[in-house]
mmCIF file of C-alpha atoms in Angstrom:
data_model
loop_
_atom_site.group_PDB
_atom_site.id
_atom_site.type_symbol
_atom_site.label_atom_id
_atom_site.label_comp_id
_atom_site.label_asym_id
_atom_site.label_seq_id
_atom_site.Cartn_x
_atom_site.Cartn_y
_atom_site.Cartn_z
ATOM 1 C CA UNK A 249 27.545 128.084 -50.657
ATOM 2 C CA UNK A 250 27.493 124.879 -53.028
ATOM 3 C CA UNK A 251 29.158 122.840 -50.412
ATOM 4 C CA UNK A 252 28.402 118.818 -50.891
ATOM 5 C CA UNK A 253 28.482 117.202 -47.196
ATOM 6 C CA UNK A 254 29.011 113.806 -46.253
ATOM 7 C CA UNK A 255 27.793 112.806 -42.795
ATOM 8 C CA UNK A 256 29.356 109.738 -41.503
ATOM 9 C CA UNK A 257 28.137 107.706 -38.723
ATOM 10 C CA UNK A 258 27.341 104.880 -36.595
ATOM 11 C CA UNK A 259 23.830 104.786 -36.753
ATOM 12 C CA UNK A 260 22.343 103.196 -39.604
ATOM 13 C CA UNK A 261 18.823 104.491 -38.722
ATOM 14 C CA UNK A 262 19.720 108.034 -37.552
ATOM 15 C CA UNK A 263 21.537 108.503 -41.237
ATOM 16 C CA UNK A 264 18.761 107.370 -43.097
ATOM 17 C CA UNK A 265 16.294 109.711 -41.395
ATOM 18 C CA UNK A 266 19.141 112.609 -42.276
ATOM 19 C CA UNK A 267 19.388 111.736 -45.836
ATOM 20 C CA UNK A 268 15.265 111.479 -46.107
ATOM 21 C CA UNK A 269 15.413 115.003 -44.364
ATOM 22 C CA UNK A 270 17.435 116.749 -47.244
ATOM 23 C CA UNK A 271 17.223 114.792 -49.608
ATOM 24 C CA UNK A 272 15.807 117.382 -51.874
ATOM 25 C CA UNK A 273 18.941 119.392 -51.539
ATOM 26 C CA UNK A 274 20.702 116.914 -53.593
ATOM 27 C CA UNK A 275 24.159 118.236 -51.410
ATOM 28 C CA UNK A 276 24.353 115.606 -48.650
ATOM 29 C CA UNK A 277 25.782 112.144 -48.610
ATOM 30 C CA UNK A 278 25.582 109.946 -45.812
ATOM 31 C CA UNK A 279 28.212 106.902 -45.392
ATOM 32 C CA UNK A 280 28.435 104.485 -42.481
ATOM 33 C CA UNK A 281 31.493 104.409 -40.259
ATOM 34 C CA UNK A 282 33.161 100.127 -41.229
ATOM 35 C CA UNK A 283 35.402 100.567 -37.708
ATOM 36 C CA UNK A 284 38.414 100.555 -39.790
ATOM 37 C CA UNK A 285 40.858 102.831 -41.110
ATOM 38 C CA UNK A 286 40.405 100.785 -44.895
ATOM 39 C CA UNK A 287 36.948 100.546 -44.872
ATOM 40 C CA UNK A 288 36.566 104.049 -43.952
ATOM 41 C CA UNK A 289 38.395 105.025 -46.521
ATOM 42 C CA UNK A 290 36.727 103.333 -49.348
ATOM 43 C CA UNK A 291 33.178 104.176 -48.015
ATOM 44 C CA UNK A 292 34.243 107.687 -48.740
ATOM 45 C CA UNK A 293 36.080 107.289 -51.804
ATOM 46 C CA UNK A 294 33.110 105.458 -53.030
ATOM 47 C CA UNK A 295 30.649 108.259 -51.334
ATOM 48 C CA UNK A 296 32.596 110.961 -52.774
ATOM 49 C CA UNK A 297 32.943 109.235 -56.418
ATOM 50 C CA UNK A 298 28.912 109.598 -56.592
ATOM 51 C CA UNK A 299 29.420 113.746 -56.368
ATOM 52 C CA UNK A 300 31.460 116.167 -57.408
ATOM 53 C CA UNK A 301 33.691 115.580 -54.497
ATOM 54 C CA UNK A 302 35.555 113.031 -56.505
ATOM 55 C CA UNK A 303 37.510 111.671 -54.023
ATOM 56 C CA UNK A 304 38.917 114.339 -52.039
ATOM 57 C CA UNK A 305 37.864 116.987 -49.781
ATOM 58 C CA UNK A 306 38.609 120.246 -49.102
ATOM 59 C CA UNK A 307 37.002 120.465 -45.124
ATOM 60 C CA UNK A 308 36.812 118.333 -42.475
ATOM 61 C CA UNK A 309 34.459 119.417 -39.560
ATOM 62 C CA UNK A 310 34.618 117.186 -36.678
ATOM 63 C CA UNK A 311 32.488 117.385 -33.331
ATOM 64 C CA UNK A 312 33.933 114.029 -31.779
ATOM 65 C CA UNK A 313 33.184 113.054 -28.311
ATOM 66 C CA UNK A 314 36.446 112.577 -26.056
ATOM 67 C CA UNK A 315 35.068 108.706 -26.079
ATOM 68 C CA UNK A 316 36.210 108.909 -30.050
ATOM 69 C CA UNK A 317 39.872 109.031 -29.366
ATOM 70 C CA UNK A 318 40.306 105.275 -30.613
ATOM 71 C CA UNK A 319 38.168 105.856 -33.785
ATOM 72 C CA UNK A 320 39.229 104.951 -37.553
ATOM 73 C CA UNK A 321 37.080 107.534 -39.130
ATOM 74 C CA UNK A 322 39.223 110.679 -38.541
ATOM 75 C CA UNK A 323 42.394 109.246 -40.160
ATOM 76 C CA UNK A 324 40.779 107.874 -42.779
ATOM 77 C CA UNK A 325 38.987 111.679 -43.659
ATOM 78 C CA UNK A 326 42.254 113.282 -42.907
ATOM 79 C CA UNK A 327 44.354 111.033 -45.478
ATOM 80 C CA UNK A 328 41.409 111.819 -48.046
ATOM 81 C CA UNK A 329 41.679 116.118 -47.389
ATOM 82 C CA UNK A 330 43.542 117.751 -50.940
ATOM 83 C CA UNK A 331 46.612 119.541 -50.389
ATOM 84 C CA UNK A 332 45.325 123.158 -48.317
ATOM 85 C CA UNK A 333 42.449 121.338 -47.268
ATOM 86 C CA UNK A 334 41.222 122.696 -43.640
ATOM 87 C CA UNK A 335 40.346 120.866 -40.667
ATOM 88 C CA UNK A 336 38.115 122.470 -38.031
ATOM 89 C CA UNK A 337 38.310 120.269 -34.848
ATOM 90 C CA UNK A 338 35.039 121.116 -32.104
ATOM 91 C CA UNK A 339 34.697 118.191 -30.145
ATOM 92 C CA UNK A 340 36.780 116.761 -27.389
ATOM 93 C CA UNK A 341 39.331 113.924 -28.078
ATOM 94 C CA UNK A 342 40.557 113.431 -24.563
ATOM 95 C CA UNK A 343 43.839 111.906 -25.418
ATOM 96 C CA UNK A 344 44.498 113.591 -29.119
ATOM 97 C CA UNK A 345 44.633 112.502 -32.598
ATOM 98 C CA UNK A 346 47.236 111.658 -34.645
ATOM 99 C CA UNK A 347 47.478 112.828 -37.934
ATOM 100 C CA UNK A 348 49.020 110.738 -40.345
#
């Protein structure tokens, strides 16, 4: 499909062993999550820059524990998305989101 993905996480080691997995793909970036809502935002400006993304992105998948609710990562993504861009949510925030 030509789609360019960009894992983000908390795991330093877990993403590494992701990116060595397909790295021959050449369509999968891997960024760690800073904890806040600026950081998070420039690690995937800066991720995205690197590709053909170039700075925005048209999907947002997110399988989010209901532990996330108090995360910085999914308002930073969702102030990144173009205009029409789609968010599918398939995890389990137990008290919501907001969306900026």
């Amino acid at each position: 499909m030509g789609a360019v993905v960009i894992a983000m996480g908390r795991n330093q080691d877990s993403l590494k062993r992701l990116q060595q997995h397909f790295s021959s793909t050449g369509r999968l970036i891997t960024v760690p999550m800073t904890g806040t809502f600026e950081g998070d935002v420039a690690a995937l400006r800066d991720a995205s820059s690197s590709s053909s993304i170039s700075g925005s992105f048209s999907a947002f998948l997110d399988l989010s524990p209901p532990a996330a609710a108090d995360n910085t990562y999914f308002q930073a993504i969702i102030s990144l998305l173009k205009y029409g861009g789609r968010v599918a949510l398939m995890g389990g925030m137990k008290d919501g989101a907001s969306i900026p």
